[in-house]
Coordinates of C-alpha atoms in Angstrom, one line a residue:
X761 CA 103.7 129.9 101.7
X762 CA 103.2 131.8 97.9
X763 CA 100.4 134.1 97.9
X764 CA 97.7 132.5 96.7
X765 CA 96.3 134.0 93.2
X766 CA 92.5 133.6 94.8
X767 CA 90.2 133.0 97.5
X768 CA 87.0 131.8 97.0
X769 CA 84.0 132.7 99.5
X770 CA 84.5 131.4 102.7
X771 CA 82.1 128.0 103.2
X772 CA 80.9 126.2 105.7
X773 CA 83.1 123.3 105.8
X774 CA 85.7 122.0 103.3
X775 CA 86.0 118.7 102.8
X776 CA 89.3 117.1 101.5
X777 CA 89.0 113.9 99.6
X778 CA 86.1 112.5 97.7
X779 CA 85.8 108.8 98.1
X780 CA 84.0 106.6 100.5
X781 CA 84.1 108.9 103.6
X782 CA 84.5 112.6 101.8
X783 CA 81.3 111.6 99.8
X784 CA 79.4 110.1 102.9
X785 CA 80.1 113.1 104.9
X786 CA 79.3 115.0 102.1
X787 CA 76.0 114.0 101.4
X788 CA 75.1 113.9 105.2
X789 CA 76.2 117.3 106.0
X790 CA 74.8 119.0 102.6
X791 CA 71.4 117.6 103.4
X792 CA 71.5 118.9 106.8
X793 CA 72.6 122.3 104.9
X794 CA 75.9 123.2 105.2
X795 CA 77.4 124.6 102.2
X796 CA 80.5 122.2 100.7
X797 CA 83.5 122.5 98.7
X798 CA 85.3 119.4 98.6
X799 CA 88.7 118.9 97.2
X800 CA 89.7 116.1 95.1
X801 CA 93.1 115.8 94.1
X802 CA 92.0 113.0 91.0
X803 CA 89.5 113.4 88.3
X804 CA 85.8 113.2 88.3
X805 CA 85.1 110.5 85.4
X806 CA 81.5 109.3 84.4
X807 CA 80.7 105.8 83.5
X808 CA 81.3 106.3 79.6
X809 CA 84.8 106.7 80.8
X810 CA 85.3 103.3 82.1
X811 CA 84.9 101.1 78.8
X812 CA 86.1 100.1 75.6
X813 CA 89.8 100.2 76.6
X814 CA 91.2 96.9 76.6
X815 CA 94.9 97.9 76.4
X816 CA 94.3 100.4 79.8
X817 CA 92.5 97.4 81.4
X818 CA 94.4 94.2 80.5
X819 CA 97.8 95.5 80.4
X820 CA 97.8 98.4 83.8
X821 CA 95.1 98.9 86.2
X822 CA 94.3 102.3 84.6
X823 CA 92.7 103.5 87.7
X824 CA 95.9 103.5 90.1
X825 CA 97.5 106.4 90.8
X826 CA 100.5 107.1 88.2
X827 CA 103.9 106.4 90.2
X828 CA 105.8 108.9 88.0
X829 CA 103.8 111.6 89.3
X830 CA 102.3 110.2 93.1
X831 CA 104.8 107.6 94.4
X832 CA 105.6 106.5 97.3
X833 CA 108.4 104.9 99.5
X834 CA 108.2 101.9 101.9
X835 CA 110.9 100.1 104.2
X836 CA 111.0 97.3 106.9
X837 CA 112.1 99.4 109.8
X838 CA 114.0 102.3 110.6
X839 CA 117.5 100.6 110.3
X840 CA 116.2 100.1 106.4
X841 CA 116.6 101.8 103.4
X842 CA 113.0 103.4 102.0
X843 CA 112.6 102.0 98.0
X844 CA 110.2 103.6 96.2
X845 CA 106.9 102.3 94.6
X846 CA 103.3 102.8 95.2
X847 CA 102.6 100.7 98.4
X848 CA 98.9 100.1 99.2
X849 CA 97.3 102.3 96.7
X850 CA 94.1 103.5 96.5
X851 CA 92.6 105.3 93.1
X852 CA 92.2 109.1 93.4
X853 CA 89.7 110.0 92.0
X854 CA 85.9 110.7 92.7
X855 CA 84.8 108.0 94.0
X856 CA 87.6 106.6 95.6
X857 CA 88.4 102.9 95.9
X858 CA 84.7 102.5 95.5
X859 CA 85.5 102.7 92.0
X860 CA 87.5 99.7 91.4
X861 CA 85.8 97.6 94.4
X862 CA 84.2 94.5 94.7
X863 CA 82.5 95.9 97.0
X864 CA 82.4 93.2 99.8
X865 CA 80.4 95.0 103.0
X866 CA 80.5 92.8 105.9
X867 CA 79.6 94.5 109.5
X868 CA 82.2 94.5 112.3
X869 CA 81.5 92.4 115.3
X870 CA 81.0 93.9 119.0
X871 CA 84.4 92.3 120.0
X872 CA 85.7 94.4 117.0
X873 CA 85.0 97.3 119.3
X874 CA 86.5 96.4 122.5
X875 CA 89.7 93.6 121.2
X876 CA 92.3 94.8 123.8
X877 CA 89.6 93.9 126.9
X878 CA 88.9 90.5 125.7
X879 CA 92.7 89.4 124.1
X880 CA 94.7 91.7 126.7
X881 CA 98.0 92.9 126.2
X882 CA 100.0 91.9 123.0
X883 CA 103.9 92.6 123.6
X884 CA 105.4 94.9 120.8
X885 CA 102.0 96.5 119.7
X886 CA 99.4 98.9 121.0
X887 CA 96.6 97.1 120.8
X888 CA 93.4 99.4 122.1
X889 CA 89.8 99.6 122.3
X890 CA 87.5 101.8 120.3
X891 CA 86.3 104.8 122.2
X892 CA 82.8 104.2 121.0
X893 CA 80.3 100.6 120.4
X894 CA 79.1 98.0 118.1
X895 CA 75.7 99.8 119.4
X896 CA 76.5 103.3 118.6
X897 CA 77.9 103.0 115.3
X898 CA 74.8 100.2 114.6
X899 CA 72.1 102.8 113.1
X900 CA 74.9 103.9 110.7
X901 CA 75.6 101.0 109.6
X902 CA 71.8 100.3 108.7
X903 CA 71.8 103.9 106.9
X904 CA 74.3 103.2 104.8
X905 CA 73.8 99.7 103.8
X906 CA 70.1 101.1 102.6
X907 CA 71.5 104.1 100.4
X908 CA 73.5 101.5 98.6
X909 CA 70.7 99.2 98.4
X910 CA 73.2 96.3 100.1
X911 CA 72.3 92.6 98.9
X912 CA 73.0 90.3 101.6
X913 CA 70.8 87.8 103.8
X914 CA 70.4 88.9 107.4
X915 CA 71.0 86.0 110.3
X916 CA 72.8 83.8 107.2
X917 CA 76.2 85.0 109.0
X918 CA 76.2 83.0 112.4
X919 CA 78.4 85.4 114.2
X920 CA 77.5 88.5 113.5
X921 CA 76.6 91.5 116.0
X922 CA 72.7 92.7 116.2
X923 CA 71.2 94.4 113.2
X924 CA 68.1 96.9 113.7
X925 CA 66.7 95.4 109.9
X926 CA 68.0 93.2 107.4
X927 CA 69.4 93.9 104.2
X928 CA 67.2 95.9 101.3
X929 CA 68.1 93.7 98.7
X930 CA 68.3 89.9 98.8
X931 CA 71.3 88.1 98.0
X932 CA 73.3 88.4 94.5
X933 CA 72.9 85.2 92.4
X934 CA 75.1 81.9 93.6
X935 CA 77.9 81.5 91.4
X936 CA 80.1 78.3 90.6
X937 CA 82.6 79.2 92.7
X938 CA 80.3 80.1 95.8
X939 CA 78.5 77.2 95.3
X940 CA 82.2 75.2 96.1
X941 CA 83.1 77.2 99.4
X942 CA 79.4 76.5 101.1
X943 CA 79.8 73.0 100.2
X944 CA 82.8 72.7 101.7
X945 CA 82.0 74.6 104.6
X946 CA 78.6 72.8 105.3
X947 CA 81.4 69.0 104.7
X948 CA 83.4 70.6 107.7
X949 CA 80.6 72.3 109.8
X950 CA 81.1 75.4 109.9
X951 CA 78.8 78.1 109.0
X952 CA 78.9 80.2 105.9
X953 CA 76.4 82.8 104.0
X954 CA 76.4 85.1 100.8
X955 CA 79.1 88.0 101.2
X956 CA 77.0 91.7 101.9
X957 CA 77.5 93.3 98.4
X958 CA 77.7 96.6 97.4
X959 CA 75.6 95.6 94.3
X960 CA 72.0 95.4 93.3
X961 CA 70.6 91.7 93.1
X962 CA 66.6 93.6 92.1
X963 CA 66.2 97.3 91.1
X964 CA 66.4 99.5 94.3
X965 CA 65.5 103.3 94.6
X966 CA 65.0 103.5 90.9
X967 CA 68.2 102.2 89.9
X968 CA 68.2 98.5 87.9
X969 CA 70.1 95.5 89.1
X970 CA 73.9 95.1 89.2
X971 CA 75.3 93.9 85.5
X972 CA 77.5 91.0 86.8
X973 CA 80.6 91.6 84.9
X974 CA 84.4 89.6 85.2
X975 CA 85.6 93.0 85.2
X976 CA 84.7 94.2 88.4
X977 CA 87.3 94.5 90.8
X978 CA 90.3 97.1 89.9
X979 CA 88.1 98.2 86.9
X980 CA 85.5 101.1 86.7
X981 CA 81.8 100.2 86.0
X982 CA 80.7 101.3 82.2
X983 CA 77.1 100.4 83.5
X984 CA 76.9 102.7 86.1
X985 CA 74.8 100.2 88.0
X986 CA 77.5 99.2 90.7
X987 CA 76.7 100.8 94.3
X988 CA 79.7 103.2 95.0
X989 CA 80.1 106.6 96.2
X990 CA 80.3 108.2 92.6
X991 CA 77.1 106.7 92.1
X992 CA 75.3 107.2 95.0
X993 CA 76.4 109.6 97.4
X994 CA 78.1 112.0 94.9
X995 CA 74.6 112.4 93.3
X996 CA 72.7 112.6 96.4
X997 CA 75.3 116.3 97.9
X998 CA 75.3 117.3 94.1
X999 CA 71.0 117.2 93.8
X1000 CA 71.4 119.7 97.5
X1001 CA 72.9 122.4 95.5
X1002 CA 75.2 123.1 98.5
X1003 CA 78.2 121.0 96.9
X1004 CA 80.8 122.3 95.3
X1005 CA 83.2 119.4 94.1
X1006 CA 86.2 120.9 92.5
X1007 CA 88.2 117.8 91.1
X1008 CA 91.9 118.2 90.2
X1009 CA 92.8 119.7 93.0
X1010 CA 95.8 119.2 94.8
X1011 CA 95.5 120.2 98.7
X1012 CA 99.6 121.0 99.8
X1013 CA 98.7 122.6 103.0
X1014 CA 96.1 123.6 106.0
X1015 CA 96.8 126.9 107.6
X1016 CA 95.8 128.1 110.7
X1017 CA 94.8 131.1 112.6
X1018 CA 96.2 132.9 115.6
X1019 CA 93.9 130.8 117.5
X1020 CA 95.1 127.5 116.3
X1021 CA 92.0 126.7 114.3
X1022 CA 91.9 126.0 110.6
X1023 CA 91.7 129.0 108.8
X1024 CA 92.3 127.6 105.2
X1025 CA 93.2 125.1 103.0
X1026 CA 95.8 125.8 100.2
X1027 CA 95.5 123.9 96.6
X1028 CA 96.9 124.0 93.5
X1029 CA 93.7 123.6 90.9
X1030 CA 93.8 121.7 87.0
X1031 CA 95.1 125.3 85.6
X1032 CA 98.4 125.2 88.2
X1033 CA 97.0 128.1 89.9
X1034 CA 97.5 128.6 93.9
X1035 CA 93.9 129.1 95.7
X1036 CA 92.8 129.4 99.0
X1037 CA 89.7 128.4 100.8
X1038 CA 88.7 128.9 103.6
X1039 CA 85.6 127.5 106.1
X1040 CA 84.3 126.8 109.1
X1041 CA 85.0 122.9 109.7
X1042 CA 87.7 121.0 107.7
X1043 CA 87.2 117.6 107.4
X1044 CA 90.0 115.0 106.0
X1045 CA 88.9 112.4 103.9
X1046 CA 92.0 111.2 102.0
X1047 CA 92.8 107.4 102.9
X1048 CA 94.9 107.4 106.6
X1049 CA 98.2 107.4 104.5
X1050 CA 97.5 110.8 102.7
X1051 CA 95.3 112.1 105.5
X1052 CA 98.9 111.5 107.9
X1053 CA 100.8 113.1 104.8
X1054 CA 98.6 116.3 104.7
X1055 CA 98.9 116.5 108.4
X1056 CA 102.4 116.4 108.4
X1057 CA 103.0 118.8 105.6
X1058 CA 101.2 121.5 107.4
X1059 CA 103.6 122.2 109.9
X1060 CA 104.1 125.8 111.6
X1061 CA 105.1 127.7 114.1
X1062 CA 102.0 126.5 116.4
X1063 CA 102.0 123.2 115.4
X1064 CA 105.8 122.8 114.2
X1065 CA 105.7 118.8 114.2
X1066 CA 102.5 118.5 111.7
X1067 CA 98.5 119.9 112.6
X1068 CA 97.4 118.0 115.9
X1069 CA 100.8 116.2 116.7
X1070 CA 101.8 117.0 119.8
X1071 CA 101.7 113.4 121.2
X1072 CA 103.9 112.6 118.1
X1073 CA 101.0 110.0 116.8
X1074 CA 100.0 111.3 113.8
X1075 CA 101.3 108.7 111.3
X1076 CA 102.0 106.1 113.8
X1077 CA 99.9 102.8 114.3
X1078 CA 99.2 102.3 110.5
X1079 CA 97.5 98.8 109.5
X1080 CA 96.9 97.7 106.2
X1081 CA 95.4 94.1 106.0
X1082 CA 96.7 91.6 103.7
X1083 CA 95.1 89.0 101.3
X1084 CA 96.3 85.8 101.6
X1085 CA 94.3 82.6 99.8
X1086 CA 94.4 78.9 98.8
X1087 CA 94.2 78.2 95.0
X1088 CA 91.6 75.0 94.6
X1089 CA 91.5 73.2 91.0
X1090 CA 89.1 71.4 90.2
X1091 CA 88.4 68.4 87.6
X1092 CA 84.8 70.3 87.0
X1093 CA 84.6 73.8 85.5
X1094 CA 84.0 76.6 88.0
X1095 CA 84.6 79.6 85.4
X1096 CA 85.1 81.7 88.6
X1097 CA 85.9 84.4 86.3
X1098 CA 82.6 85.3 85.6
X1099 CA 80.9 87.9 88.3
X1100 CA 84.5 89.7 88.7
X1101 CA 83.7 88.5 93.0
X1102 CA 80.4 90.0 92.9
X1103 CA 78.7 86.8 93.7
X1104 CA 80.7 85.5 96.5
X1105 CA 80.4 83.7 99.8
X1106 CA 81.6 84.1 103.2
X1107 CA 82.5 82.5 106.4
X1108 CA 83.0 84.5 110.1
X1109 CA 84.0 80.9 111.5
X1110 CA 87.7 82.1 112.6
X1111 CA 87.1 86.0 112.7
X1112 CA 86.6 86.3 117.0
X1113 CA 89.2 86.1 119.4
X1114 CA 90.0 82.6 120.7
X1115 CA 93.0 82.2 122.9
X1116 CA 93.5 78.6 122.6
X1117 CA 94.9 79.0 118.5
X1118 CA 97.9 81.2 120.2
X1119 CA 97.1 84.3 118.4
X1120 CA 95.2 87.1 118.9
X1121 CA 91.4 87.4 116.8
X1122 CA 91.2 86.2 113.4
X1123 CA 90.3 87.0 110.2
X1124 CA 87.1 87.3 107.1
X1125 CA 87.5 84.1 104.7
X1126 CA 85.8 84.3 101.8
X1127 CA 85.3 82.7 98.0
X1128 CA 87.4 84.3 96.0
X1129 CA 87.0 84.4 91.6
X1130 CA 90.1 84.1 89.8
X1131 CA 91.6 87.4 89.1
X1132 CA 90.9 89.7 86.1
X1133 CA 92.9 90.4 84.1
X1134 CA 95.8 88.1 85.0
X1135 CA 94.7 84.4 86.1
X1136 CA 95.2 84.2 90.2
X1137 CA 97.0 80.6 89.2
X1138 CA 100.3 82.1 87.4
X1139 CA 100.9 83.3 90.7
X1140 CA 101.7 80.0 92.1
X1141 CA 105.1 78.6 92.7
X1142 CA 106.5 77.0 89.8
X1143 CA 103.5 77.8 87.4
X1144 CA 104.8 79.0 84.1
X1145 CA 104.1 82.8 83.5
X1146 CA 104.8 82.9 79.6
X1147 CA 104.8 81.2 76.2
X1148 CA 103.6 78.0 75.0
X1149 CA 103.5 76.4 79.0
X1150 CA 101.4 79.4 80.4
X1151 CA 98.7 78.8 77.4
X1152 CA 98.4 75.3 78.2
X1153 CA 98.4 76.1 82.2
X1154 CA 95.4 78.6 81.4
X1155 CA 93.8 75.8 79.4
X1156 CA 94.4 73.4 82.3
X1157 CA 93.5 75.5 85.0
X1158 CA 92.0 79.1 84.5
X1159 CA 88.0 77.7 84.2
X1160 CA 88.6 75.1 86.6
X1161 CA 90.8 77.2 89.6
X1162 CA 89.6 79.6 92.2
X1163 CA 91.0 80.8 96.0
X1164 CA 89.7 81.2 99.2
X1165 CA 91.3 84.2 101.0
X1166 CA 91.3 85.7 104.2
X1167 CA 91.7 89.2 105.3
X1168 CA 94.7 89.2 107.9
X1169 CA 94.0 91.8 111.3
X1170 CA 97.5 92.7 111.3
X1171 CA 98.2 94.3 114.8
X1172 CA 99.1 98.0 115.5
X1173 CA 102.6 99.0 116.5
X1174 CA 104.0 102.3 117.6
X1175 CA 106.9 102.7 115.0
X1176 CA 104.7 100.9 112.3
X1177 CA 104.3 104.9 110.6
X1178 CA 103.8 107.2 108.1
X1179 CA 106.1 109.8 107.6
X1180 CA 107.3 112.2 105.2
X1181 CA 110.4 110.9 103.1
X1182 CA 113.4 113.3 103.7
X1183 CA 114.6 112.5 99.9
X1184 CA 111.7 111.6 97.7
X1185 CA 109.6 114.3 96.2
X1186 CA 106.3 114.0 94.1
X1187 CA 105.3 116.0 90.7
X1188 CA 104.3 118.8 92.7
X1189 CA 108.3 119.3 94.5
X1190 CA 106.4 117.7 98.0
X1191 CA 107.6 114.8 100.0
X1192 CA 105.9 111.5 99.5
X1193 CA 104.3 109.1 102.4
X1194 CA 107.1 107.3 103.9
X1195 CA 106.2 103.7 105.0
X1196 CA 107.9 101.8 107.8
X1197 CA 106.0 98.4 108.5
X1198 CA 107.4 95.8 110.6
X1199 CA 105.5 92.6 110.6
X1200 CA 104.7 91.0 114.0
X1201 CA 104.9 87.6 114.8
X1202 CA 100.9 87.3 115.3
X1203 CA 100.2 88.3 112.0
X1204 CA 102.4 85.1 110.4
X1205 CA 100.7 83.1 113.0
X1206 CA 97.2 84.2 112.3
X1207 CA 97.9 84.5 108.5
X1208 CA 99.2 81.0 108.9
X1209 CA 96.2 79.6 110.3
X1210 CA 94.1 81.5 108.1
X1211 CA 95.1 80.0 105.5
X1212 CA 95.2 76.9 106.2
X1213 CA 91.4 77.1 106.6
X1214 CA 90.9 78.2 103.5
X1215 CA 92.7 75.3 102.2
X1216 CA 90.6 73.2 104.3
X1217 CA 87.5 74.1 102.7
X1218 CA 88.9 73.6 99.2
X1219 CA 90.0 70.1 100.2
X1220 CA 86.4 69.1 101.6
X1221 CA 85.0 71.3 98.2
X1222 CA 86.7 68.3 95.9
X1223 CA 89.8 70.0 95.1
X1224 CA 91.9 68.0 93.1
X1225 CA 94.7 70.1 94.5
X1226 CA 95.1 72.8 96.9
X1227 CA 98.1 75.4 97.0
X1228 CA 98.8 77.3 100.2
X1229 CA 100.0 80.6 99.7
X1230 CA 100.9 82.1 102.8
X1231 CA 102.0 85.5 103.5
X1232 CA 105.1 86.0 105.6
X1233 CA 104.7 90.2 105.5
X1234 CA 102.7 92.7 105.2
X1235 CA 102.5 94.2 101.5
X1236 CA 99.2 96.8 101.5
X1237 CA 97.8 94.4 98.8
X1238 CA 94.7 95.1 99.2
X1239 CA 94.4 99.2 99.8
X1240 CA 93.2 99.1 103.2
X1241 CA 94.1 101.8 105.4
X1242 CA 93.6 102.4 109.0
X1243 CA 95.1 103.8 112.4
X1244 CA 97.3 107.0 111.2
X1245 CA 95.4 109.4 113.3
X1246 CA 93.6 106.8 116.1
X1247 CA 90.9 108.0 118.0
X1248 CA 90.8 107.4 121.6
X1249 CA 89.3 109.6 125.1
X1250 CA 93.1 110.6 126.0
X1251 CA 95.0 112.9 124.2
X1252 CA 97.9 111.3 125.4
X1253 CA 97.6 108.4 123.6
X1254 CA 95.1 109.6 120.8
X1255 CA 95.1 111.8 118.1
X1256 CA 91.0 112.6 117.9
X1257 CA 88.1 111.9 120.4
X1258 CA 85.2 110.0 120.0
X1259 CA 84.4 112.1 117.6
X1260 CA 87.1 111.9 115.6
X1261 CA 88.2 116.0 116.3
X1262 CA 91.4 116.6 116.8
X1263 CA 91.9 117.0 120.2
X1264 CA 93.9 120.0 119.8
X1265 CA 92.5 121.6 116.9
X1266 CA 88.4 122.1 117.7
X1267 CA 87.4 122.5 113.8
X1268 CA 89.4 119.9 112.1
X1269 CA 87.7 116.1 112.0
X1270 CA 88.8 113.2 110.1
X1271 CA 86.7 110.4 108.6
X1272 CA 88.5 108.0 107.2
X1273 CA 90.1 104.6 108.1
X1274 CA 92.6 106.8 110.2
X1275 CA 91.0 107.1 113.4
X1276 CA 90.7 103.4 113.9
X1277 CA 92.4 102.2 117.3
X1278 CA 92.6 98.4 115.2
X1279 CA 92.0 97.1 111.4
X1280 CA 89.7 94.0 112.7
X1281 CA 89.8 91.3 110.4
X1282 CA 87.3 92.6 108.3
X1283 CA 86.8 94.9 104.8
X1284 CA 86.9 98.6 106.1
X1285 CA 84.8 100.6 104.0
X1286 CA 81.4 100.3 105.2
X1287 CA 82.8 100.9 108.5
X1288 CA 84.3 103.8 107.6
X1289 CA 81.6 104.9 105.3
X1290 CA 79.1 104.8 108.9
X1291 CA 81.5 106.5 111.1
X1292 CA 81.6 109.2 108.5
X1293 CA 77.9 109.3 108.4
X1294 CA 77.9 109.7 112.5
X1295 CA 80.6 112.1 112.4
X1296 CA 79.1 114.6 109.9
X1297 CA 75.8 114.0 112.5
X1298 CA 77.8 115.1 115.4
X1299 CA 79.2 118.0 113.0
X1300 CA 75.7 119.0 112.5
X1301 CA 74.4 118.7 115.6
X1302 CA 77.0 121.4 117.5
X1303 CA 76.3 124.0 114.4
X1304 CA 72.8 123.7 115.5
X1305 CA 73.4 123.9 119.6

């Protein structure tokens, strides 16, 4: 390691990462009084940054990371050759992927928690329960959901798990397109209700109501009005005074002490300069694919196979989701561009567990708008994508189309990983995530029957036609990351306990979508958003004993 050129004061804990979890488990542990320095590899932009930029917007999702500098590599299996390119990304930047969200914030069931009792064994995956509840992660749940000022209707959702209150804001506005997926769920029987929201339908906690803009998802919000971590918890650590958030800075290592603790974590800042900091709790915050990265990278002579990875797990088990939808057109205008999939609807219908489909658990569907900037119907087979056919397609179709997608629970498997490519190198002369995924034969099935169902609700909607567009691998489409570092009660077969500590390293934690044992079929973030909240209690609670 180069000798770094400072070191600041020792803090309490350093936190690395400054999206959804980093900036939970920053504002929880602040508040409880710990002194923070969190790390942020991306910049920390303001509102007034996010608009007037059409070109930025229209033509590249300006909030991606740049592949020039961050990229990645990806490959089917080990017998594969990696290619590079930027595989489920998530912005970095303050604020995360809350940034660009939609901000869809359904709960997890209590099957969620315990999938591997109730489906059994799965051949060729690793299929586990969570080492905690449904019932413990509950009150975290409701915290959350009531700093964002969540608008959802509680008891509207048929299947869902038991809620201590409802929702502090009542449902966002019923748009066109929502309107079409509870019709045709209430033609079919099955049950549907608004989507939780991480929007405000009524000012809440002195902020106004959610502007419903098209450009929502992939796009920052000029209005500043959209619930995310930059605009919620970010403010509530900074008003402690106990939170130092240095953006722009690039965390290459953790080192450790003669003790094998964390002693320090080494960063290049804006200026290129080499600093060390050190603390008394590290806590790793960067999306399960970096958080693996980071873990790997720090290898040495206690720990020569990466920080915590002596079962060889770190990395291994990754999940990452995948959207798959119908397209419906209609003869009636929908405009489902308008509310950018703020104002959507939801069904839990096909989400638990039910042997008789041949598959193991199921999967969210919900109303989907059409996408922004491109229209989600040039993506169909044999829809032109250019000139004088794509206008008239768009005239056709781009008011009068919209989807209804699923979220696949793609199933953990031991040599689905992350590793460190032995060839590829970032900006920064470090290797890049290597990812080796290796679709199972459940998630075709269930992606299959998913979507199938959503085609089923366009057809009883009034669709005048309904294409299918199923997914025959997993692509990280939708930046969802879990299961790099799972969390389980045997060390053997876990990377952190309950808690999610490291099982061999007493002062490191992680709080993002890496400790989960499965994906569910569900959006991750306010899940991961509550276990942060409970880990950073648990944190607190030992420097207190």
């Amino acid at each position: 390691m180069t000798t770094p050129a400072t070191r600041p004061e020792k803090v309490d804990a350093v936190i690395i990462g400054a999206g959804a979890s980093g900036a939970a488990a920053a504002k929880v542990l602040t508040e409880g009084g710990m002194r923070v320095v969190a790390l942020e590899k991306g910049p920390w932009r303001t509102k007034e940054s996010f608009g007037g930029d059409e070109l930025a917007n229209v033509n590249r999702y300006n909030l991606w990371p740049d592949p020039l500098l961050n990229p990645r590599t990806s490959r089917r299996d080990t017998d594969s050759d990696a290619e590079v390119d930027l595989f489920c990304p998530v912005p970095q930047m303050v604020g995360g992927g809350t940034v660009h969200w939609q901000g869809w914030l359904p709960r997890f069931t209590e099957n969620d928690f315990r999938l591997r009792s109730i489906a059994g064994e799965l051949a060729g995956t690793t299929l586990a329960d969570w080492p905690i509840t449904y019932a413990e992660l509950e009150p975290y749940y409701d915290k959350v959901e009531w700093a964002f000022g969540v608008s959802g209707q509680a008891g509207a959702n048929s299947f869902e798990s038991f809620r201590s209150r409802g929702y502090p804001c009542p449902p966002m506005p019923q748009s066109r397109y929502a309107e079409k997926f509870h019709f045709g769920c209430e033609e079919l029987g099955w049950n549907s209700f608004p989507t939780p929201q991480a929007a405000l339908s009524q000012p809440f906690n002195g902020r106004p109501a959610t502007v419903i803009s098209a450009f929502a998802q992939q796009h920052g919000d000029p209005s500043g009005t959209r619930s995310s971590a930059l605009n919620v918890f970010i403010p509530d650590a900074v008003a402690t005074g106990r939170y130092d958030l240095r953006a722009d800075c690039y965390v290459r290592e953790l080192t450790v002490d003669s003790q094998g603790r964390i002693k320090s974590a080494v960063y290049e800042d804006s200026e290129g300069r080499l600093v060390e900091q050190e603390a008394d709790v590290f806590v790793l915050a960067c999306g399960a694919v970096e958080t693996a990265r980071l873990m790997l990278l720090s290898s040495s002579a206690r720990f020569p196979n990466g920080l915590a990875n002596g079962s060889d797990l770190v990395g291994r088990n990754v999940t990452f989701h995948e959207y798959s939808a119908s397209v419906g057109t209609f003869e009636d205008p929908i405009n489902a561009w308008a509310g950018g999939g703020y104002v959507s609807a939801s069904s839990f219908q096909f989400y638990e567990h039910d042997e008789s489909r041949g598959f193991v658990s199921g999967g969210h569907i919900a109303a989907a708008g059409v996408g922004i900037p491109l229209p989600i119907n040039w993506g169909l087979p044999g829809r032109p994508t250019w000139g004088a056919e794509a206008k008239q397609n768009d005239r056709d179709h781009f008011s009068h189309s919209m989807a209804v997608a699923m979220v696949l629970h793609d199933m953990p498997q031991h040599d689905n990983r992350v590793d460190l490519d032995p060839e590829v190198k970032d900006a920064w002369g470090l290797p890049v995530a290597r990812i080796t995924l290796q679709t199972h034969q459940n998630d075709i099935d269930q992606g299959r029957f998913l979507v199938d169902r959503c085609g089923e609700i366009l057809d009883a909607a009034g669709a005048k036609q309904v294409d299918r567009v199923y997914a025959e691998q997993v692509t990280g489409n939708c930046s969802h990351q879990h299961g790099t570092a799972r969390m389980g009660d045997d060390p053997a077969l876990s990377v952190l306990d309950r808690n999610c500590r490291a099982h061999e390293i007493d002062n490191l934690f992680v709080v993002d979508g890496s400790p989960f044992p499965t994906a569910t079929g569900a959006n991750p973030t306010l899940t991961i958003m509550a276990n942060a909240w409970r880990v950073s209690d648990h944190i607190l609670s030992k420097r207190a004993s």
